[in-house]
Coordinates of C-alpha atoms and ligand atoms in Angstrom, one line a residue:
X9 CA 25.1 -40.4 45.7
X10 CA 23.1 -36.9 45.4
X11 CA 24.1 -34.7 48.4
X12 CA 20.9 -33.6 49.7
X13 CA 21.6 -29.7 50.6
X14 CA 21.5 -29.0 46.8
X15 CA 18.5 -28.4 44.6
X16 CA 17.9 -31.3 42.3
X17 CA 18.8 -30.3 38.7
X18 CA 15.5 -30.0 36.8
X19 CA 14.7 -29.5 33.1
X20 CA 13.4 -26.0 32.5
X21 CA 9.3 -27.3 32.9
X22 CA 10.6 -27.7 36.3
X23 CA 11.1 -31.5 35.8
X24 CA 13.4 -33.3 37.6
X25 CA 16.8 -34.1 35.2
X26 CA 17.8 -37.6 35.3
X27 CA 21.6 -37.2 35.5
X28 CA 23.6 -34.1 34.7
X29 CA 26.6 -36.4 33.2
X30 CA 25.3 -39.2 30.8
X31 CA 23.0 -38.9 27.5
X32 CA 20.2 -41.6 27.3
X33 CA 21.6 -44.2 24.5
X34 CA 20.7 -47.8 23.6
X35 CA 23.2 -49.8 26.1
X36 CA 26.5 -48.0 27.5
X37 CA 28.4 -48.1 23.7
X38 CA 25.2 -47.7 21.5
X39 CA 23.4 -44.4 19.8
X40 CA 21.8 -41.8 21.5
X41 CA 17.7 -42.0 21.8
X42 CA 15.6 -39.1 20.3
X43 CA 13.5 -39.1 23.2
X44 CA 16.4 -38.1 25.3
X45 CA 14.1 -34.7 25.9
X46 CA 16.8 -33.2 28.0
X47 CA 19.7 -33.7 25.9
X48 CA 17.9 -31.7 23.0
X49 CA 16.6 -28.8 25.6
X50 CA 20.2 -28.4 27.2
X51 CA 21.2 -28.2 23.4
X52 CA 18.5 -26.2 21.5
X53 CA 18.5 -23.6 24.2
X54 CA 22.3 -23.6 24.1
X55 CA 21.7 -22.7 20.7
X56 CA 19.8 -19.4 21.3
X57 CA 21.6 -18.5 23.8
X58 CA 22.7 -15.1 22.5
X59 CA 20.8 -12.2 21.1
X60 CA 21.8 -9.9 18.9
X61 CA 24.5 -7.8 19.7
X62 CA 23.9 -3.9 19.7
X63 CA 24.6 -2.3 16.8
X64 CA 26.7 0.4 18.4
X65 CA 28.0 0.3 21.7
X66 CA 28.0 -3.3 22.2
X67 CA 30.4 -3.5 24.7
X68 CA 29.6 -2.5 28.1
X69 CA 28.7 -3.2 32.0
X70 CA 26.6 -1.4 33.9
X71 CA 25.2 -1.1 38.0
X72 CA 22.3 -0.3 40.0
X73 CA 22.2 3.1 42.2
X74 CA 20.4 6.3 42.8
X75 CA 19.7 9.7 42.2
X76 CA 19.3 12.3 44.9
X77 CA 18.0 15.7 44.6
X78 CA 20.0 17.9 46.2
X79 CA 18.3 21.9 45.2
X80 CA 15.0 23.1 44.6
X81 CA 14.2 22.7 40.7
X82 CA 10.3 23.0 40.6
X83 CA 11.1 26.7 39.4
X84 CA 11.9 25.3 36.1
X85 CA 10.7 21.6 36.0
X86 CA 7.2 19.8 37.3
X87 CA 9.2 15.9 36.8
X88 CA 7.9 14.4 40.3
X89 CA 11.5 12.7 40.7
X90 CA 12.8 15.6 40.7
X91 CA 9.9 17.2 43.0
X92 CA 11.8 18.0 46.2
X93 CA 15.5 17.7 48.1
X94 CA 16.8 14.8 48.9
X95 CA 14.5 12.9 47.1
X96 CA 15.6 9.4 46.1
X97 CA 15.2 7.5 42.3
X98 CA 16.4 4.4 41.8
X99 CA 18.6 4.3 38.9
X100 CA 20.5 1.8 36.7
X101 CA 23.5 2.9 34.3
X102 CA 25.3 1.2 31.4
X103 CA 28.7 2.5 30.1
X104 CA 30.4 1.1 26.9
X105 CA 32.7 1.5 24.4
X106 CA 31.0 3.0 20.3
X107 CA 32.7 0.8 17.7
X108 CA 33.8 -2.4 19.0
X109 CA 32.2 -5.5 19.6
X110 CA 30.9 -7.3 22.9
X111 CA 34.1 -8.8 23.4
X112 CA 36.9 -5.8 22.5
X113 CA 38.6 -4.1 24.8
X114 CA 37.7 -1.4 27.1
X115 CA 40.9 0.3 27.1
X116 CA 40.3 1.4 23.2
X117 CA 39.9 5.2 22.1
X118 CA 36.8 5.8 21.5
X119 CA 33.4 8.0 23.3
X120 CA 32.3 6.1 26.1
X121 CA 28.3 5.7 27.1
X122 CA 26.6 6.7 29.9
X123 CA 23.0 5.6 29.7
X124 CA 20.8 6.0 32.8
X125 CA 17.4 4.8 33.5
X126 CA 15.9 6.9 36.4
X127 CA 12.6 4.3 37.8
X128 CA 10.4 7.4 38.1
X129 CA 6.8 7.6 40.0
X130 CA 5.9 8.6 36.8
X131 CA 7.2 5.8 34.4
X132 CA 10.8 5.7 32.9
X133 CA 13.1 8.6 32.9
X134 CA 16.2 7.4 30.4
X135 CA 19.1 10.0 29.6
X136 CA 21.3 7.9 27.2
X137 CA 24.9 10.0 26.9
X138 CA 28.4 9.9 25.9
X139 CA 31.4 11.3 28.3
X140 CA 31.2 14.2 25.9
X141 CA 29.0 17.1 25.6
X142 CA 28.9 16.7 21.4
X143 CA 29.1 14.6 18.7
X144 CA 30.8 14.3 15.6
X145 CA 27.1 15.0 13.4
X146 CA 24.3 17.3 13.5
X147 CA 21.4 15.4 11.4
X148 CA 20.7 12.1 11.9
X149 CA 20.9 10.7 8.6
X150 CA 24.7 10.9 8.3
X151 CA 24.6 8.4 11.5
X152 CA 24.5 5.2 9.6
X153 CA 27.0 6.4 7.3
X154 CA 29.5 7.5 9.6
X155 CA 28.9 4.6 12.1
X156 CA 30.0 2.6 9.0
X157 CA 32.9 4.7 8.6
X158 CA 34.0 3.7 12.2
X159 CA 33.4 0.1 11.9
X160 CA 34.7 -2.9 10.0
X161 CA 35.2 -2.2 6.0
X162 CA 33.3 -4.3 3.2
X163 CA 36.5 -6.2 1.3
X164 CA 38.6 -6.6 4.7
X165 CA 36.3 -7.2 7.7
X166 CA 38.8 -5.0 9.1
X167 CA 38.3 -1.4 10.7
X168 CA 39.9 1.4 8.7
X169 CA 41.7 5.0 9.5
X170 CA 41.7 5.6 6.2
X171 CA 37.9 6.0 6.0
X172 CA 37.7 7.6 9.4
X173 CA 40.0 10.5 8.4
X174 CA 38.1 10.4 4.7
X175 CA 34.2 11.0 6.8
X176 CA 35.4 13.4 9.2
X177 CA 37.5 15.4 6.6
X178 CA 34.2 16.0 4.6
X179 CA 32.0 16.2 7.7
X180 CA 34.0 19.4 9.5
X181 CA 30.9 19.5 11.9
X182 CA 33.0 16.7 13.5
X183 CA 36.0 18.4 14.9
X184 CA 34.6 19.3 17.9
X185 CA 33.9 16.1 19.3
X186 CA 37.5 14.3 17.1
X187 CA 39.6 17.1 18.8
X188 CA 38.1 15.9 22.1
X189 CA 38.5 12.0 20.9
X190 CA 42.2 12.7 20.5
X191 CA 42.8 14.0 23.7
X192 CA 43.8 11.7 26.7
X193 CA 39.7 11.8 27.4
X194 CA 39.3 9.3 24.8
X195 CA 41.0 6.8 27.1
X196 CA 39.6 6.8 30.4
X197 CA 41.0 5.2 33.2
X198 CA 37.8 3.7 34.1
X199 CA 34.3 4.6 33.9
X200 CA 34.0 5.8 37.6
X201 CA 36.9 8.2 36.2
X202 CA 34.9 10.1 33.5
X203 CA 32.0 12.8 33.3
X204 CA 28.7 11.9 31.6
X205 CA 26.6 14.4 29.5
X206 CA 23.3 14.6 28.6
X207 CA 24.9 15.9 25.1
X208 CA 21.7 16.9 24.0
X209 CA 19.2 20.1 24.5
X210 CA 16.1 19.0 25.9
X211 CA 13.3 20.8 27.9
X212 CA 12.1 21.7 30.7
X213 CA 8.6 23.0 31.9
X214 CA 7.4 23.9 35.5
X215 CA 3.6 23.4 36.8
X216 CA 2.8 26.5 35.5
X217 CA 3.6 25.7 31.8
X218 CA 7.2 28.0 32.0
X219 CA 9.5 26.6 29.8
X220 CA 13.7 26.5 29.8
X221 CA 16.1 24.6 27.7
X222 CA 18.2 22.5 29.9
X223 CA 21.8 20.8 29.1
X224 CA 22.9 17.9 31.7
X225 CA 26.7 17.5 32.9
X226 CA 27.5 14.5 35.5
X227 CA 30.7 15.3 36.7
X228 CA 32.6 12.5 38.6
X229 CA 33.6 12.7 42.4
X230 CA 35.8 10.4 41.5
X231 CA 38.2 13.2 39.5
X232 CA 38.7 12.7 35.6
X233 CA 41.7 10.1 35.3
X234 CA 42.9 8.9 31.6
X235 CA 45.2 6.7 30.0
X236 CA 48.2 8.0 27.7
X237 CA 48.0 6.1 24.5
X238 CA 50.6 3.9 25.2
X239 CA 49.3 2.9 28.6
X240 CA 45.8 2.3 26.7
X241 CA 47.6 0.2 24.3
X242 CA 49.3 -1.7 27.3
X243 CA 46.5 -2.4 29.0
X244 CA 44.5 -3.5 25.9
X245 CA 46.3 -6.6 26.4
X246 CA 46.6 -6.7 29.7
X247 CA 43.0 -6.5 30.9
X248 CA 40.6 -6.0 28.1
X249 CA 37.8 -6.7 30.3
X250 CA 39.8 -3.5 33.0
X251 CA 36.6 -1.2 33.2
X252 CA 34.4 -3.9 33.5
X253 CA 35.9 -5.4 36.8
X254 CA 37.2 -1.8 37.7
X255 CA 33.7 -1.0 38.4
X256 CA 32.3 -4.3 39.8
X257 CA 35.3 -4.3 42.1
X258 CA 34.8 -0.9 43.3
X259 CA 31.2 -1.6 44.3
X260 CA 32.1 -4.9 45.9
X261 CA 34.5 -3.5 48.6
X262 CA 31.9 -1.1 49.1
X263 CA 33.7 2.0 47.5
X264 CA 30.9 3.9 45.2
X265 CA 31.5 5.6 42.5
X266 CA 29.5 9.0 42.5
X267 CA 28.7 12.0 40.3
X268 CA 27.3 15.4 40.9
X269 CA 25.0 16.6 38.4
X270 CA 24.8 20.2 37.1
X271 CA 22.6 21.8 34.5
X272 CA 22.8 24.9 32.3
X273 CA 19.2 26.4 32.2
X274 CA 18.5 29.1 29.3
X275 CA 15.5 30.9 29.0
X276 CA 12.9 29.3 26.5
X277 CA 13.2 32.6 24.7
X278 CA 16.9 33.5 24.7
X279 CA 17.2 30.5 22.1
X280 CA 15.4 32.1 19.3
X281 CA 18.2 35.0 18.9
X282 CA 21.0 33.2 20.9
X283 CA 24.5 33.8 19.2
X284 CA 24.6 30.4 18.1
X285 CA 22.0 28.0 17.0
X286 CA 21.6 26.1 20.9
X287 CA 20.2 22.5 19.6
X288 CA 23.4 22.1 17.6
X289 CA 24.7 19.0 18.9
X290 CA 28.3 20.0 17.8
X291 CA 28.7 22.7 20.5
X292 CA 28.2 23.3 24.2
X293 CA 26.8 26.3 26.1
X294 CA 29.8 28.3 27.2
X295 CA 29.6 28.5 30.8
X296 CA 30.3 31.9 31.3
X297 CA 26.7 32.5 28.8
X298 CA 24.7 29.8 31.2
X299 CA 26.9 28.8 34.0
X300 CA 26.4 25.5 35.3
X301 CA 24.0 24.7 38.6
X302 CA 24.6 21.8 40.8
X303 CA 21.1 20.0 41.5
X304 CA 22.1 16.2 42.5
X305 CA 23.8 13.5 42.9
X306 CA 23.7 10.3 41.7
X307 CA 25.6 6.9 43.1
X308 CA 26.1 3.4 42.2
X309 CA 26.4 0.9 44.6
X310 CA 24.6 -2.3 43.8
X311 CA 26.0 -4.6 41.3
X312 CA 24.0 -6.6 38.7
X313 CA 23.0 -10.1 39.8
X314 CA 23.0 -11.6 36.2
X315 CA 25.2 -10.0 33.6
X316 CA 23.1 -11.3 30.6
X317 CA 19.6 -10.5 32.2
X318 CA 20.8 -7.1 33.4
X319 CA 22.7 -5.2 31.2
X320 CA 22.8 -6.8 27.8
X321 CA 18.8 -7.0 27.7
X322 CA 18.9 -3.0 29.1
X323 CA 17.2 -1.3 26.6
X324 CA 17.4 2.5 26.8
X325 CA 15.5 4.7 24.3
X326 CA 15.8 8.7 24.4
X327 CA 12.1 8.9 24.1
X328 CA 11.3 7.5 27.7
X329 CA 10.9 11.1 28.9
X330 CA 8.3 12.1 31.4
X331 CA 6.3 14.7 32.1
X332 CA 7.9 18.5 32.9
X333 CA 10.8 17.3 30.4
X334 CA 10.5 16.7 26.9
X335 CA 12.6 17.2 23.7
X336 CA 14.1 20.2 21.8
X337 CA 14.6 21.0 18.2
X338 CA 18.1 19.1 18.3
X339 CA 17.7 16.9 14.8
X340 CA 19.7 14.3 16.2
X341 CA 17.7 13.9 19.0
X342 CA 14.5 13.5 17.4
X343 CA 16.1 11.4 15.5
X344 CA 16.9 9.0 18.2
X345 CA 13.6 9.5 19.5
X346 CA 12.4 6.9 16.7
X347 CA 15.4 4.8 16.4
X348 CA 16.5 3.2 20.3
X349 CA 12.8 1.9 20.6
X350 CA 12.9 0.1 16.8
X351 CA 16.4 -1.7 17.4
X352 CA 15.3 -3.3 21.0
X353 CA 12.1 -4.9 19.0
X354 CA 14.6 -6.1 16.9
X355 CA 17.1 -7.0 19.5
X356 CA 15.2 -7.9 22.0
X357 CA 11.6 -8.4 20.8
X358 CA 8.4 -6.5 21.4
X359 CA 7.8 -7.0 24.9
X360 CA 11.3 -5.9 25.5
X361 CA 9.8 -3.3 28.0
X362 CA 8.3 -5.7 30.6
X363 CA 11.3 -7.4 31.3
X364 CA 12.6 -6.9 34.8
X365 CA 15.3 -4.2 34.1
X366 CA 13.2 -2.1 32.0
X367 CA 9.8 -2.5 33.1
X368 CA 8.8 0.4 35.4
X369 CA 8.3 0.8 38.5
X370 CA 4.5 2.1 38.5
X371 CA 1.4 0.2 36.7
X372 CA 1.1 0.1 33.0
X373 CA -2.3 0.8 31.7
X374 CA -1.6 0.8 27.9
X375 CA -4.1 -0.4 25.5
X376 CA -0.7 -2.1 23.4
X377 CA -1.6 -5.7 23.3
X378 CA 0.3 -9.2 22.7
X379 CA 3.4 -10.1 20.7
X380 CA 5.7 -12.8 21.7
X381 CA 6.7 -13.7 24.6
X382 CA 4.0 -11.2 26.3
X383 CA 3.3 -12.1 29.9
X384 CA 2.1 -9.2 32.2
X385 CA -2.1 -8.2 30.7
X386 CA -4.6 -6.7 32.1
X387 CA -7.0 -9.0 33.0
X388 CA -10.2 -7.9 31.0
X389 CA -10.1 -4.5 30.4
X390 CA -11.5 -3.1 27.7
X391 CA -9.1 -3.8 24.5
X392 CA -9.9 -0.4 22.7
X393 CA -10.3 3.3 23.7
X394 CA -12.3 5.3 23.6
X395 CA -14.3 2.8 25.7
X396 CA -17.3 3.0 28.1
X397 CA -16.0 0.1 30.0
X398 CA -14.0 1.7 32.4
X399 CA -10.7 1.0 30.6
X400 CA -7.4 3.6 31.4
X401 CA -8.3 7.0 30.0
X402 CA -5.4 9.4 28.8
X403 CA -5.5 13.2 30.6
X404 CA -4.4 15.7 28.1
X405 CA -5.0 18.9 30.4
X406 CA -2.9 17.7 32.5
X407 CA 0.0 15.5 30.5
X408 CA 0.2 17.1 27.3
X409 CA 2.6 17.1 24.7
X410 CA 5.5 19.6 25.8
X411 CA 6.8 21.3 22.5
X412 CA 6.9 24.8 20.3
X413 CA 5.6 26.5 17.8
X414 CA 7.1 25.8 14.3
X415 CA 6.4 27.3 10.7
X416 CA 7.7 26.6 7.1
X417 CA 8.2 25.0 4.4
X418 CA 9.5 21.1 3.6
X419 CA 12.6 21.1 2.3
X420 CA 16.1 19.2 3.4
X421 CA 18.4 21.6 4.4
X422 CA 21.1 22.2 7.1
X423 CA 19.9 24.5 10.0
X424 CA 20.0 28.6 9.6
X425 CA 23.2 29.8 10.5
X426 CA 23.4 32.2 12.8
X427 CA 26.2 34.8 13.7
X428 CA 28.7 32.5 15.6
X429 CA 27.8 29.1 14.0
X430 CA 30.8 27.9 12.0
X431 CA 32.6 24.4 12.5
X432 CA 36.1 25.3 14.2
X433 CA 35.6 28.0 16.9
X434 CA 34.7 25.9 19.7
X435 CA 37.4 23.1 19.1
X436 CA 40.1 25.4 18.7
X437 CA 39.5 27.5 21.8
X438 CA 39.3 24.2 23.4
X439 CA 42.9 23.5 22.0
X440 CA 44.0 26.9 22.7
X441 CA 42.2 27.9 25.7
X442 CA 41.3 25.1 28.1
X443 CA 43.9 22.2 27.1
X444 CA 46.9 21.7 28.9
X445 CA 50.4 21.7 27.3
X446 CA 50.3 18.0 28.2
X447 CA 46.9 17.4 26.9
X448 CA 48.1 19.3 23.5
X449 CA 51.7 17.1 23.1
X450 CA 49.5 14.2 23.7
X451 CA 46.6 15.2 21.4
X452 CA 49.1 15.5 18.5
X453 CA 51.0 12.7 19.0
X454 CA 47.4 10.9 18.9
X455 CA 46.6 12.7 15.9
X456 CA 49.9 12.1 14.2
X457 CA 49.9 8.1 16.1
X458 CA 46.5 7.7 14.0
X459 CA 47.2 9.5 10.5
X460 CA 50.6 7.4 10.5
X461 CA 48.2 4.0 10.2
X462 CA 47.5 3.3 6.2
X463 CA 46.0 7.1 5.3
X464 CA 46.4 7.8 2.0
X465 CA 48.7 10.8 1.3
X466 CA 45.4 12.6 -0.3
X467 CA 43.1 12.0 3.2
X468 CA 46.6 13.0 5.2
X469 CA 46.7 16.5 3.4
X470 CA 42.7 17.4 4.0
X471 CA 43.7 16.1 7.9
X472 CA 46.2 18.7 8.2
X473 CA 44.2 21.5 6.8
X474 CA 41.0 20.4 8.9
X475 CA 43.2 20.5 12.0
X476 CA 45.0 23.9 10.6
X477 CA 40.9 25.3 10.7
X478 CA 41.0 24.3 14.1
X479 CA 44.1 26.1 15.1
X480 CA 46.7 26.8 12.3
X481 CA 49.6 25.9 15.5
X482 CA 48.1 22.9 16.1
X483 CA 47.7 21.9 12.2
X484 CA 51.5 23.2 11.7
X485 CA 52.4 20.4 14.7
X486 CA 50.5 18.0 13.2
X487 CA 51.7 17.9 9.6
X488 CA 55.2 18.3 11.6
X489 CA 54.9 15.2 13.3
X490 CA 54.1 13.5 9.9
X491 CA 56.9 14.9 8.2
X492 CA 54.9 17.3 6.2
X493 CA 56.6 20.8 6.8
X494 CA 55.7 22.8 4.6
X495 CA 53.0 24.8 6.3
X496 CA 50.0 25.8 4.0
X497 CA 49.4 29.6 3.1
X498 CA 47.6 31.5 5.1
X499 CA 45.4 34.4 4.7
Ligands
HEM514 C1 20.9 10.0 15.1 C2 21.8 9.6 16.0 C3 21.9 8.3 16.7 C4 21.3 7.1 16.4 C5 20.4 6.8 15.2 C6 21.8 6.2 17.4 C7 21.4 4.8 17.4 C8 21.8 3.9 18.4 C9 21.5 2.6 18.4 C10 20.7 1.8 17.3 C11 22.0 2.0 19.5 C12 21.9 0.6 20.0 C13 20.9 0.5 21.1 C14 20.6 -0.9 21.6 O1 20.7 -1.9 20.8 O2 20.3 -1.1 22.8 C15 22.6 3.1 20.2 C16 23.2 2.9 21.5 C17 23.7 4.0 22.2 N1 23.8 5.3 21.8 FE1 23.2 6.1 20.1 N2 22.5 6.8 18.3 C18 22.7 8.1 17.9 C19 23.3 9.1 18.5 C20 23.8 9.0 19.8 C21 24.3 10.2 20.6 C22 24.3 11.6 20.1 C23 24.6 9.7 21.8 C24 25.1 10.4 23.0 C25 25.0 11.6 23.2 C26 24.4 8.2 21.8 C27 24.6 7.4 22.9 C28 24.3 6.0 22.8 C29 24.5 5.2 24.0 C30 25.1 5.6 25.3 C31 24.2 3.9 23.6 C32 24.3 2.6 24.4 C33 23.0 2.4 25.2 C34 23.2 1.2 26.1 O3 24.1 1.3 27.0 O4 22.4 0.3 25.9 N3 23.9 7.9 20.6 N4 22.5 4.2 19.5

């Protein structure tokens, strides 16, 4: 007998379904008929149930909140979200894990995202970080290559430290961000426990056409909080899923996670002869060069409804920038600017933007047409511009390109070097300077935990002199811990 306070099951036309038990066959023990209609729906769509997972940083959750202004930034940017105090954005966030896959485990080291899409007044604002302010490259066509590196190997299907140590031993613009991956950072407790950066230069320019270079840090209210490696490892297999409910629990009893942001601002012109080059994406701004500002906060507190619809169809793309912000002379950057929209077609598909979670908040008047599974148009405006139908019509004066001026010649080359630009300065004051004795006990037993797992003896010995460029100590420790004690000469 139905019970008549629940919806009848229908087929997906909307149709009712005849029984949500039995198949339709030829008498109670005979085949089953081909025009049982619902059978083959429940089981084609069962088929395509999944997309494709992303290519990095498949593994993640994510939550609904807001960003609030909380200082007066119209002296450096015109971005109407960030027009007055205590204005309000909605905003949704994904964090995840790089290498592994949608099912690994949270509790693996690795950079973590932090990928925000701010619902502007003025179309999509997306800022798609890591917890760290670097990364391992500087030019976006090593990306592939060492993503590769970090993932499963041709032969075994299985992920190797031998070919990790092998890319970032050739790639030294890596140390930075490794000696940070090594740390107890590379664990976090959860994601409400972590900082999110911006990583990236970008710009900023004000109503009056002033322009800054602008770094973004989101530092947790919450208070950094990280696993050791052997708690990671316990809680691997424990709770693989542990940040995911972390956060989705927090929200539920009503305890949201916050950050404050803060932004290093440097004048557009102090980059041309700054002491190093400022779009590398291998180095921060020291603070005590641009020290950082507090200008907002931002909160989550609303859970996703549906997991599937939500987060794995978010699709963030650097390039979503609006107007007063736009992009620097960081190669990695502009590389991404191409790359995030060019995997959702492929992930998603082409109309990827007007589903719910990443269609804007504000009218689209694009003259972009069709593709599959297109449903929101325009009615019957003009298909073409220039028009003289009345269709949309772009405003250059007022929402032009933000950029500079460039000059020279095509040629592939690595940026100019400038007085302090070399590969191990920043790493090793980090080791030196800001890193607990803790933090650096920890950091080489990670190092030493890592090397010990199938490196060759060659890939071992360019390890140890990498981390002796960073700090000949913390080499010396490290070739210690692998038994290796004869210390290089020096000098
Ligand atoms: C040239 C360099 C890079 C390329 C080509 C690249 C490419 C990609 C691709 C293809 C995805 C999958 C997107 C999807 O399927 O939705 C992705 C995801 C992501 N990338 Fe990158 N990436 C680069 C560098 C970076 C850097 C430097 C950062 C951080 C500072 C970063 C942060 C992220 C995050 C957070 C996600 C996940 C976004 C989400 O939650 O959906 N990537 N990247």
């Amino acid at each position: 007998m139905a019970d008549k306070r629940r919806p009848a099951t229908t087929t997906d036309a909307g149709i009712p379904a005849p029984s949500d038990e039995f198949s339709l066959t030829a008498g109670a023990d005979g085949p089953i008929l081909l025009q049982d209609h619902y059978l083959i729906q429940k089981m084609a769509q069962f088929n395509r149930e999944r997309v494709p997972e992303r290519v990095v940083h498949a593994k993640g959750g994510g939550a609904h909140g807001f960003f609030e202004v909380t200082e007066d930034v119209t002296p450096w940017t015109k971005a109407a979200f960030l027009s007055g105090k205590r204005k309000r954005t909605p905003v949704f966030l994904r964090f995840s894990t790089v290498a592994g896959e949608l099912g690994s485990a949270d509790t693996v080291r690795d950079p973590r995202g932090f990928a925000m899409k701010f619902y502007t007044e003025e179309g999509n604002y997306d800022l798609v970080g890591n917890n760290t302010p670097v990364f391992f490259i500087r030019d976006p066509s090593k990306f592939s290559d060492f993503i590769h590196s970090q993932k499963r190997m041709a032969e075994t299907n299985r992920r190797s430290n031998e070919a990790q140590w092998d890319f970032w031993t050739l790639s030294p613009e890596s140390a930075h961000q490794v000696t940070i991956l090594f740390t107890d950072r590379g664990t976090p407790r959860s994601w409400r426990h972590m900082n999110g950066y911006g990583s990236h230069t970008f710009l900023w320019v004000n109503a009056a056409g002033q322009k800054h270079w602008v770094k973004y840090h989101f530092k947790t209210e919450q208070g950094i909080a990280n696993f050791d490696a052997d708690e990671a490892k316990a809680m691997t297999a424990e709770d693989p899923d542990l940040h995911l409910r972390d956060l989705h629990e927090a929200i539920e009893r009503g305890d949201h996670p916050a950050w404050r942001l803060e932004v290093q601002l440097m004048p557009f012109e102090a980059a041309a002869d700054y002491r190093f080059n400022p779009f590398d994406l291998t180095k921060v701004w020291p603070h005590a060069d641009y020290p950082p500002m507090t200008i907002g906060r931002l909160v989550l507190d609303r859970n996703p409804e549906h997991y599937f619809a939500e987060v794995e169809q978010a699709a963030f793309e650097p390039a979503n920038m609006v107007p007063g912000i736009g992009p620097s002379p960081d190669r990695m950057l502009l590389g991404r600017l191409f790359s995030y929209p060019d995997t959702h077609r492929y992930r998603i598909g082409p109309n990827y933007l007007q589903l719910p979670i990443n269609q804007p908040q504000v009218p689209v008047h694009s003259y972009n047409k069709d593709g599959a599974m297109r449903y929101r148009h325009d009615g019957s405006q003009p298909v073409y511009a220039p028009n003289s139908f009345g269709g949309p019509a772009a405003d250059p004066d007022r929402y032009g390109d933000p950029g500079w001026e460039v000059s020279g010649e095509i040629l592939r080359s690595a940026y100019t070097l400038r007085r302090d630009d070399d590969d191990f300065g920043q790493p090793g004051a980090l080791y030196r300077d800001v890193l607990s004795p803790t933090d650096q006990d920890h950091l080489v037993a990670n190092l030493v935990g890592h090397l010990r797992g199938g490196v060759s003896a060659e890939i071992v010995a360019r390890a140890v002199a990498y981390w002796r460029s960073v700090d000949p100590g913390l080499g010396d420790r490290v070739a210690a811990g692998l038994g290796l004690t004869a210390a290089a000469p020096r000098g």
